[in-house]
PDB file of C-alpha atoms and ligand atoms in Angstrom:
ATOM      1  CA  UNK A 292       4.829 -36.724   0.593  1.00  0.00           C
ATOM      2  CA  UNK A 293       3.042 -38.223   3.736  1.00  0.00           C
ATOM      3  CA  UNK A 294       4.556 -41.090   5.493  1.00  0.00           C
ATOM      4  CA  UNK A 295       2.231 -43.704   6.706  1.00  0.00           C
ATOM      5  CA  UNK A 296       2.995 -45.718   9.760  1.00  0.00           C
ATOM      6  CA  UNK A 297       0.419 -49.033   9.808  1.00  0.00           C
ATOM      7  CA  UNK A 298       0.035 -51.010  13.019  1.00  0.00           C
ATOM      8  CA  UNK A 299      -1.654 -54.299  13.114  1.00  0.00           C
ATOM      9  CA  UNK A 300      -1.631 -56.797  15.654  1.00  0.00           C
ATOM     10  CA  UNK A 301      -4.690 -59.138  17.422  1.00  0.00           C
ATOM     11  CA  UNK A 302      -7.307 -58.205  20.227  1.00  0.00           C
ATOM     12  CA  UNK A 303      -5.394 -56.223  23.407  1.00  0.00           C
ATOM     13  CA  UNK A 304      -1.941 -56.788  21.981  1.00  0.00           C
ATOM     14  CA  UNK A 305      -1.141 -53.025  23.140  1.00  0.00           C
ATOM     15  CA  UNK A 306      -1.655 -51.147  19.797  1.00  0.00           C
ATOM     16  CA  UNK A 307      -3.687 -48.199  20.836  1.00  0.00           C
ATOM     17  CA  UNK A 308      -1.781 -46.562  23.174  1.00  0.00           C
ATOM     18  CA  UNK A 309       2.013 -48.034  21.016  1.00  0.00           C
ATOM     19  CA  UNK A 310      -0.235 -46.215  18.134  1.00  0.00           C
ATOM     20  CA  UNK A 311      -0.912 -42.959  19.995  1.00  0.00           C
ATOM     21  CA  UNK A 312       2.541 -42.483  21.356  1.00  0.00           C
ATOM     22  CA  UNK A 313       3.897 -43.335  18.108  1.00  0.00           C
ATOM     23  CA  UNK A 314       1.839 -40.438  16.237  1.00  0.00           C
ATOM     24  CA  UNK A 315       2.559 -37.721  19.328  1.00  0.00           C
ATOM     25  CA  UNK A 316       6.666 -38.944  18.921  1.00  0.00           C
ATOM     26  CA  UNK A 317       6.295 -37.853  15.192  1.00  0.00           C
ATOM     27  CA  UNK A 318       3.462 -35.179  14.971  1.00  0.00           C
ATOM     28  CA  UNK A 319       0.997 -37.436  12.833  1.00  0.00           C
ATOM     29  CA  UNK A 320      -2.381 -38.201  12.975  1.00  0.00           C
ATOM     30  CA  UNK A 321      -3.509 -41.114  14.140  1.00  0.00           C
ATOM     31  CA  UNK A 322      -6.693 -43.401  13.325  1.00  0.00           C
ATOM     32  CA  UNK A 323      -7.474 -46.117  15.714  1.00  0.00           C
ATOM     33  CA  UNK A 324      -9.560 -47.941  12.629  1.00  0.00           C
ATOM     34  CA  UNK A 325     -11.215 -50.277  15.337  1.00  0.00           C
ATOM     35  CA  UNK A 326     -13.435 -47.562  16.067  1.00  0.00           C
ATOM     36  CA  UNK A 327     -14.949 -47.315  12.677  1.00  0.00           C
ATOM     37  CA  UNK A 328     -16.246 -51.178  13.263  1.00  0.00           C
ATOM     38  CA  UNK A 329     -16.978 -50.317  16.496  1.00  0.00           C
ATOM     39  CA  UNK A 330     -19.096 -47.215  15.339  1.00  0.00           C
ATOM     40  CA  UNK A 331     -20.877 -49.103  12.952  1.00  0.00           C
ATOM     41  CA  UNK A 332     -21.510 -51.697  15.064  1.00  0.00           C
ATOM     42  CA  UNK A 333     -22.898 -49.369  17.843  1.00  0.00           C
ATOM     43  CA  UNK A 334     -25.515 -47.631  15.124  1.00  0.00           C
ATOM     44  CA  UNK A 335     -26.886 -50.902  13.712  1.00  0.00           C
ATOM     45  CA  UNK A 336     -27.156 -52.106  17.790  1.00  0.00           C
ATOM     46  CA  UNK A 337     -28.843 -48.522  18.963  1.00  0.00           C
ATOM     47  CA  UNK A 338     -31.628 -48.732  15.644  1.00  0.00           C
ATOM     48  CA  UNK A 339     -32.292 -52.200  16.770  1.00  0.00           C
ATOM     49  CA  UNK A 340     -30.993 -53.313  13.653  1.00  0.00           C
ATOM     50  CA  UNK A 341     -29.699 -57.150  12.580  1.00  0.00           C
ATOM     51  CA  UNK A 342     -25.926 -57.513  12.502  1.00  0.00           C
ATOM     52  CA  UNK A 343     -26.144 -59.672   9.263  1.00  0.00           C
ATOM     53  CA  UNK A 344     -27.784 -57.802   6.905  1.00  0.00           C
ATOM     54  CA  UNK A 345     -24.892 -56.847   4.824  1.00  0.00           C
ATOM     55  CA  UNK A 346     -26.544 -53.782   2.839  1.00  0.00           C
ATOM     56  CA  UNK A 347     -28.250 -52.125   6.162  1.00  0.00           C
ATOM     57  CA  UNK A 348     -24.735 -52.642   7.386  1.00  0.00           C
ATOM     58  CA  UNK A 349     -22.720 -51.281   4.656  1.00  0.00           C
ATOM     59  CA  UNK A 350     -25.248 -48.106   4.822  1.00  0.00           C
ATOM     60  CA  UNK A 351     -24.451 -47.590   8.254  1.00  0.00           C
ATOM     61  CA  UNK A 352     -20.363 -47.553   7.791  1.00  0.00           C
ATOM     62  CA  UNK A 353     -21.082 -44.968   5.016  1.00  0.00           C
ATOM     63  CA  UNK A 354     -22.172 -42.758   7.598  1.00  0.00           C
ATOM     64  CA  UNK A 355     -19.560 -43.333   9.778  1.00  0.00           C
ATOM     65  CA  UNK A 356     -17.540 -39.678  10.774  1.00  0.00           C
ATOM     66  CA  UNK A 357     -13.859 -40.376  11.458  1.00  0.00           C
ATOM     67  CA  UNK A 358     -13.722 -36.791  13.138  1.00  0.00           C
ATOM     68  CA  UNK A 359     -16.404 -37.776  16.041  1.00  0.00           C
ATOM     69  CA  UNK A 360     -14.651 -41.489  17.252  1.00  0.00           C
ATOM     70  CA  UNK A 361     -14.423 -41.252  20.970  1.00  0.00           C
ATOM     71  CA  UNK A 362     -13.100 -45.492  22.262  1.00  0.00           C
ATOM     72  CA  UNK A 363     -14.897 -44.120  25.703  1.00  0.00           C
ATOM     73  CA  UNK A 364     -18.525 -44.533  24.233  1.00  0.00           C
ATOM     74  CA  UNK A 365     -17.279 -47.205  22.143  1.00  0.00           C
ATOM     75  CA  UNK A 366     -15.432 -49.541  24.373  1.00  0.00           C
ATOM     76  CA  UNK A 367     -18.228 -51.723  25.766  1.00  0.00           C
ATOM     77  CA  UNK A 368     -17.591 -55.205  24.994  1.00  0.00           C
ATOM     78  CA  UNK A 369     -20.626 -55.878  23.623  1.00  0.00           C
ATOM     79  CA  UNK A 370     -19.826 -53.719  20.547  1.00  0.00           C
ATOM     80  CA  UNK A 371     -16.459 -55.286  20.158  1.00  0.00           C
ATOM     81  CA  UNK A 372     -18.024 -58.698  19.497  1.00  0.00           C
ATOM     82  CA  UNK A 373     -20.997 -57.209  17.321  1.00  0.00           C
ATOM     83  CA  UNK A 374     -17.984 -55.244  15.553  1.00  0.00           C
ATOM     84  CA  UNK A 375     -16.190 -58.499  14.835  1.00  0.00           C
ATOM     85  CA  UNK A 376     -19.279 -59.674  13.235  1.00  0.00           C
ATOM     86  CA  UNK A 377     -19.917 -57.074  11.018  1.00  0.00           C
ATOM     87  CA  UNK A 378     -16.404 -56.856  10.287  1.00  0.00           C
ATOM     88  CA  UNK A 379     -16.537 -60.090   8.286  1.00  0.00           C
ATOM     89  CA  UNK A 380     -19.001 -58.394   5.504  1.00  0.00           C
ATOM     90  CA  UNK A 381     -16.983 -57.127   2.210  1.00  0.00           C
ATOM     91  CA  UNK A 382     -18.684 -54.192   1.435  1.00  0.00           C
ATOM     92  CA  UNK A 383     -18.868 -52.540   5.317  1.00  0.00           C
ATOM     93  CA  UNK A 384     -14.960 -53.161   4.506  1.00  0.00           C
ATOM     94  CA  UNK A 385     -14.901 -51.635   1.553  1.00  0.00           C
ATOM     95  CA  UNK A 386     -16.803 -48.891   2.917  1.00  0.00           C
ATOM     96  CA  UNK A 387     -14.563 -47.850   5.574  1.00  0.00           C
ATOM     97  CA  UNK A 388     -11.383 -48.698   3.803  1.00  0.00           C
ATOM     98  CA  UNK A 389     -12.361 -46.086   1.363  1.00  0.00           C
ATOM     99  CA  UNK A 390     -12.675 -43.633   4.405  1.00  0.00           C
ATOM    100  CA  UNK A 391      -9.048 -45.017   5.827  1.00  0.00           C
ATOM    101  CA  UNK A 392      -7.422 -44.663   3.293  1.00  0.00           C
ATOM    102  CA  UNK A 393      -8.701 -40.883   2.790  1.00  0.00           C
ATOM    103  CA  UNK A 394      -7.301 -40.269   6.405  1.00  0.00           C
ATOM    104  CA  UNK A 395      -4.362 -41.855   5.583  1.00  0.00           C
ATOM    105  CA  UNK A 396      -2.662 -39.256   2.836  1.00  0.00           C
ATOM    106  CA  UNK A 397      -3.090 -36.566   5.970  1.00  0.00           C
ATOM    107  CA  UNK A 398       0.206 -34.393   5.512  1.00  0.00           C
ATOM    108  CA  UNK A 399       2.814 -34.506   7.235  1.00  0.00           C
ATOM    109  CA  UNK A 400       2.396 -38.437   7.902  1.00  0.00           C
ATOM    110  CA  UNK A 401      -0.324 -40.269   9.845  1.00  0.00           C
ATOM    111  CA  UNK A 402      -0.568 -44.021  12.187  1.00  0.00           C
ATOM    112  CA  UNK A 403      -3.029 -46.178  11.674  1.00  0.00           C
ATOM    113  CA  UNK A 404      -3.680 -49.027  13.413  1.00  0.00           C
ATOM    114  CA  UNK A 405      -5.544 -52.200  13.103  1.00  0.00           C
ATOM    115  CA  UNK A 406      -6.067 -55.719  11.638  1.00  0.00           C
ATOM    116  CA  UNK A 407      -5.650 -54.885   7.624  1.00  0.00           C
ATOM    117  CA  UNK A 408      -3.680 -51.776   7.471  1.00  0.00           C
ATOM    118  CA  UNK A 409       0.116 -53.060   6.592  1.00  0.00           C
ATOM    119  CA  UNK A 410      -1.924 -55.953   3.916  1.00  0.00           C
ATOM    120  CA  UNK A 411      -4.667 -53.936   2.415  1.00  0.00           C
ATOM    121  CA  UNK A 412      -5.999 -50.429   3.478  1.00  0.00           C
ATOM    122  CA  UNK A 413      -2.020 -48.913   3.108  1.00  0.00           C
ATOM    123  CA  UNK A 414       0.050 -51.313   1.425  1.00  0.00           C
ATOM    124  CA  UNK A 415       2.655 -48.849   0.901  1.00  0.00           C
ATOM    125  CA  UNK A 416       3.390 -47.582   4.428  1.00  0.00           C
ATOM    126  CA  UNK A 417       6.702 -46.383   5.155  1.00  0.00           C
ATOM    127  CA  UNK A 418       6.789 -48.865   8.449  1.00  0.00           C
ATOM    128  CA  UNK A 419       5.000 -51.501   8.832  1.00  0.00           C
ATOM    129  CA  UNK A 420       4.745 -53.072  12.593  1.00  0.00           C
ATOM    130  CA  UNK A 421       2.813 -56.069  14.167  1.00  0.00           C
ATOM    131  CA  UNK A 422       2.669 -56.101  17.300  1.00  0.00           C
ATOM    132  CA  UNK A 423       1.423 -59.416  19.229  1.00  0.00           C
ATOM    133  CA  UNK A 424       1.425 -61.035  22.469  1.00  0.00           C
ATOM    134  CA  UNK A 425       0.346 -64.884  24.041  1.00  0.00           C
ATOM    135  CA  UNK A 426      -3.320 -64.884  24.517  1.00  0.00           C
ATOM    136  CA  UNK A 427      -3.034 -65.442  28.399  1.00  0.00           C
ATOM    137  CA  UNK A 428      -1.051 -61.819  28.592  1.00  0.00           C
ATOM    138  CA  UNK A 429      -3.410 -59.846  26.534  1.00  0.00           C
ATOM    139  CA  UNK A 430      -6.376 -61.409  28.645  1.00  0.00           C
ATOM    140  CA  UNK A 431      -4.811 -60.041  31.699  1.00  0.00           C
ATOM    141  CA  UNK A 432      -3.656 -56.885  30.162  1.00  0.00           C
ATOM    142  CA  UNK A 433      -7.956 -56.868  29.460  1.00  0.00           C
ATOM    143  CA  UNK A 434      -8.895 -58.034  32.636  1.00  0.00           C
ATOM    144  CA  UNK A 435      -6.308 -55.487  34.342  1.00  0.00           C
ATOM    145  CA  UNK A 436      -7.463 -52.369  32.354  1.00  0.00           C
ATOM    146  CA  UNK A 437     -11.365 -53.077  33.610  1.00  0.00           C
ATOM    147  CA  UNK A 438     -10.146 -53.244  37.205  1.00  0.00           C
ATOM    148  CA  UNK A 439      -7.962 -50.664  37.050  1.00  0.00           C
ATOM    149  CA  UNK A 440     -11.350 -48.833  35.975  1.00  0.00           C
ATOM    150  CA  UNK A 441     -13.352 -49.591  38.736  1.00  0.00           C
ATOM    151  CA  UNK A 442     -15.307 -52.957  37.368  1.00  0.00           C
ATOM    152  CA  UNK A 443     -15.252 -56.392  38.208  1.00  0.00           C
ATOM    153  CA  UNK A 444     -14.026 -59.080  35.767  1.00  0.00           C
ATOM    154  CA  UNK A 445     -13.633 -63.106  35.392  1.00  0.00           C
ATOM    155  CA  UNK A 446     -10.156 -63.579  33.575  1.00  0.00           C
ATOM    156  CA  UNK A 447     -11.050 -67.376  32.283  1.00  0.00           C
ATOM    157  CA  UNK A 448     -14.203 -65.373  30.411  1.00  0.00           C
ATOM    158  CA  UNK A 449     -11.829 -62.570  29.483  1.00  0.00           C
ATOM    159  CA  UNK A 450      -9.497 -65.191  27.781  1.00  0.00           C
ATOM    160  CA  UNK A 451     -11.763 -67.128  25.708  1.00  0.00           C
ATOM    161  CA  UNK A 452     -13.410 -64.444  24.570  1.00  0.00           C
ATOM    162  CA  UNK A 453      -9.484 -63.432  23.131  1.00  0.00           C
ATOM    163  CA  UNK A 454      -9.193 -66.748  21.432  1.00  0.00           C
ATOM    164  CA  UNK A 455     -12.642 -66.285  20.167  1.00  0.00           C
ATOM    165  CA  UNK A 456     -12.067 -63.036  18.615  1.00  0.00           C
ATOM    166  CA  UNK A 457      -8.722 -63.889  17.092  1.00  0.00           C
ATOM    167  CA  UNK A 458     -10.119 -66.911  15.344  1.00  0.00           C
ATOM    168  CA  UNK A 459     -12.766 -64.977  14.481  1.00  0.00           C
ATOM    169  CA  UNK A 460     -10.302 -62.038  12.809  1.00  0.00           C
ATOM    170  CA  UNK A 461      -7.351 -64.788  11.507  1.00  0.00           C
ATOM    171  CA  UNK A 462     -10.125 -67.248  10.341  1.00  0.00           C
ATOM    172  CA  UNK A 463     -12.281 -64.512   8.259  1.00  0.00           C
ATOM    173  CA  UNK A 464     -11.865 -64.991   4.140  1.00  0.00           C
ATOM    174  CA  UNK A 465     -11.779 -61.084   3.685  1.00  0.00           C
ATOM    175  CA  UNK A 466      -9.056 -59.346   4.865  1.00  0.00           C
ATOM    176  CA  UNK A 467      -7.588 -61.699   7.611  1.00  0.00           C
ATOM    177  CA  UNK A 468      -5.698 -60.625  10.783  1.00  0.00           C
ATOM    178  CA  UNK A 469      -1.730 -61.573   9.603  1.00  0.00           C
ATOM    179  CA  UNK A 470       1.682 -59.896   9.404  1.00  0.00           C
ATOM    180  CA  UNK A 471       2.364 -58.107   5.966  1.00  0.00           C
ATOM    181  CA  UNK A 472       5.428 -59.910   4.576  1.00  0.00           C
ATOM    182  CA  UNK A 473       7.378 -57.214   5.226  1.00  0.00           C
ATOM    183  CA  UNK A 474       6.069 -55.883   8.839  1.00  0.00           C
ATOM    184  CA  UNK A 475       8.478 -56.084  11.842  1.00  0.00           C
ATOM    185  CA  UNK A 476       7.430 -58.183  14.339  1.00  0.00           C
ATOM    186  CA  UNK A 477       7.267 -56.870  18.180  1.00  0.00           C
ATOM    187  CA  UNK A 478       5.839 -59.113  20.475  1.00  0.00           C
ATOM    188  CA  UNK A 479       5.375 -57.361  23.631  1.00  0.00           C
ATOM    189  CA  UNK A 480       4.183 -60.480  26.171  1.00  0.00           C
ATOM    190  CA  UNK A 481       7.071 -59.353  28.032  1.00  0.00           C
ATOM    191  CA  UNK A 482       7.854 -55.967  27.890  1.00  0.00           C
ATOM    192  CA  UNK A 483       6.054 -53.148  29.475  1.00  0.00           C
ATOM    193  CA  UNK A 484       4.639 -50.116  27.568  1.00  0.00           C
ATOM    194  CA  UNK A 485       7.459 -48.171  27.483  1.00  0.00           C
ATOM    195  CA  UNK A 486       9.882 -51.226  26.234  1.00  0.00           C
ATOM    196  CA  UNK A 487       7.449 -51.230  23.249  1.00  0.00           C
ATOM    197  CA  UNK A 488       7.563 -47.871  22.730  1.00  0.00           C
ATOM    198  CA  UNK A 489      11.260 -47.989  22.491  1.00  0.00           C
ATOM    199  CA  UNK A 490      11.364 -50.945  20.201  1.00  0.00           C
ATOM    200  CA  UNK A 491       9.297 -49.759  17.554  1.00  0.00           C
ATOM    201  CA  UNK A 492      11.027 -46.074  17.723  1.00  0.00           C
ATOM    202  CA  UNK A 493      14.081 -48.082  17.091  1.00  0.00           C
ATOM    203  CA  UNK A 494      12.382 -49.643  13.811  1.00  0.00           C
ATOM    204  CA  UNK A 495      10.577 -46.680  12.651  1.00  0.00           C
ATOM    205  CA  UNK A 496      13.801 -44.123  13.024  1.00  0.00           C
ATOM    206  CA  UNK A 497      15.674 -46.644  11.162  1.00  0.00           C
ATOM    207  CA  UNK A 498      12.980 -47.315   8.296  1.00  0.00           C
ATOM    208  CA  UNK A 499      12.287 -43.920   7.871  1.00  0.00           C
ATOM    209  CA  UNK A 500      16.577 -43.014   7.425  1.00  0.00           C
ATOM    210  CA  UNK A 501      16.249 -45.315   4.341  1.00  0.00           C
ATOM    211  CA  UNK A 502      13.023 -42.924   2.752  1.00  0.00           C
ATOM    212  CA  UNK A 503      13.488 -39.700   3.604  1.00  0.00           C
TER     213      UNK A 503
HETATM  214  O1  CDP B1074      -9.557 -52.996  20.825  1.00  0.00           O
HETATM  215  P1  CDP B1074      -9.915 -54.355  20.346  1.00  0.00           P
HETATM  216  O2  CDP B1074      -8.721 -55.204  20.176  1.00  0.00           O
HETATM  217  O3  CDP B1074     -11.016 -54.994  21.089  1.00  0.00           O
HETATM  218  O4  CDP B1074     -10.488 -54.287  18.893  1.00  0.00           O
HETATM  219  P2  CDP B1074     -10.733 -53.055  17.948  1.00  0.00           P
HETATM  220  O5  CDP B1074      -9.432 -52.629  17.382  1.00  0.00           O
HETATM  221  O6  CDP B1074     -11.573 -52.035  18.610  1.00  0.00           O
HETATM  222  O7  CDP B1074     -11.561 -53.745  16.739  1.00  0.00           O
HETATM  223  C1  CDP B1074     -12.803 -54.374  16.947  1.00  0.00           C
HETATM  224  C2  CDP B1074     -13.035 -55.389  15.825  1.00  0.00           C
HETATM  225  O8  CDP B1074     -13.088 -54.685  14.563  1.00  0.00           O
HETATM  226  C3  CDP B1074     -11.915 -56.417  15.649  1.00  0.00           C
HETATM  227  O9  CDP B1074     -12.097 -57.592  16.406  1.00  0.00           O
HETATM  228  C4  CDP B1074     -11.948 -56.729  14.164  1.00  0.00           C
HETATM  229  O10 CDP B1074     -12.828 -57.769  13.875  1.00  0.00           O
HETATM  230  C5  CDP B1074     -12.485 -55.467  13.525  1.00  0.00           C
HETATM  231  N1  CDP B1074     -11.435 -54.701  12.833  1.00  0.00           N
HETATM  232  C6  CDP B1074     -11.096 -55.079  11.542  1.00  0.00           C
HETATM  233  O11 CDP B1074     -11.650 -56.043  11.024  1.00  0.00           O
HETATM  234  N2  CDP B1074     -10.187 -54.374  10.826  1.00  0.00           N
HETATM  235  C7  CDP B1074      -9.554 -53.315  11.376  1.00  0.00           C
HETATM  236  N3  CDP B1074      -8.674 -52.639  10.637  1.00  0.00           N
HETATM  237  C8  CDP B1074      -9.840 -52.935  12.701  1.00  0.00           C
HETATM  238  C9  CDP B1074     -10.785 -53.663  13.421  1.00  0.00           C
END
């Protein structure tokens, strides 16, 4: 049987890199499903393409390989807001549900993180976590990752850009950003990476005692 860990949690909460050392602690694969709105985004932007064209955009997240996601050519910010768009469309969901959930049954257990993965793409999981923090700490954890990486940055843009995008996800009719009634909570707006990482070890060991 695969066990399924689903992360959710809003723009910069922390859930990549909680989601990566979660799946290397455990020896699962692990989906960052961002990407696959991210990749679809980035096609329909490269052809030149509209971002509201639902069908042209459903196409493109057909095509979509989960095997060739790479956040490096996929982080520009740009493609984070067009992926936000397109992410509001019901049938590029449905599209790359269909391919999550295929990743998901991955033996011997697999992480995936995201907005909708504890509510809809794996409403089974064996752990379900949702990991938050305030607005004004995930705008600096932004604003500090793009320094740290050579670039220059104006927090006050950074941080309504945060609030934009989590309206944007909470506010959408399909598949809104919220906790699955029965995700643990970990809000991380004051503890570092490593605190996380302990925290939700602590849930997951003790969730996965009562299914094994
Ligand atoms: O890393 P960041 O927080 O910027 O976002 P991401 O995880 O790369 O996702 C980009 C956008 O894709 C989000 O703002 C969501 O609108 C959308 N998304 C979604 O709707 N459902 C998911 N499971 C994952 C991402």
């Amino acid at each position: 049987m695969t066990l399924t860990i689903a992360i959710d949690g809003p723009a910069a909460a922390g859930k990549g890199t909680l989601s990566r050392r979660i799946a290397e602690e455990y020896g699962f694969h692990h989906l960052d499903t961002g990407l696959t709105y991210r990749a679809t985004a980035k096609a329909l932007l490269d052809a030149g393409l509209p971002l509201d064209d639902e069908a042209v955009a459903e196409k493109m997240a057909r095509e979509v390989e989960l095997a060739g996601l790479d956040r490096s050519v996929l982080s520009a910010h740009q493609i984070g807001e067009a992926a936000s768009k397109i992410a509001v469309m019901p049938a590029v969901r449905r599209a790359l549900v269909e391919a999550q959930r295929g990743f998901s049954r991955k033996e011997p257990g697999t992480v995936l993180d995201g907005r909708d993965i504890g509510t809809v793409v794996c409403p089974d999981a064996a752990v379900k976590l949702y990991v938050t923090a305030s607005p004004e700490v995930r705008a600096k954890r932004r604003y500090d990752e793009i320094v740290a990486g050579g670039g220059s940055a104006d927090y006050h843009a950074i941080f309504e850009d945060v609030k934009k995008r989590d309206e944007r996800d909470m506010g959408r009719a399909d598949s809104p950003l919220r906790p699955a009634a029965d995700a643990h909570l970990l809000d991380t707006s004051e503890m570092s990476i490593e605190a996380a990482f302990q925290a939700a070890k602590t849930l997951i060991d003790a969730a996965l005692q009562t299914k094994i």
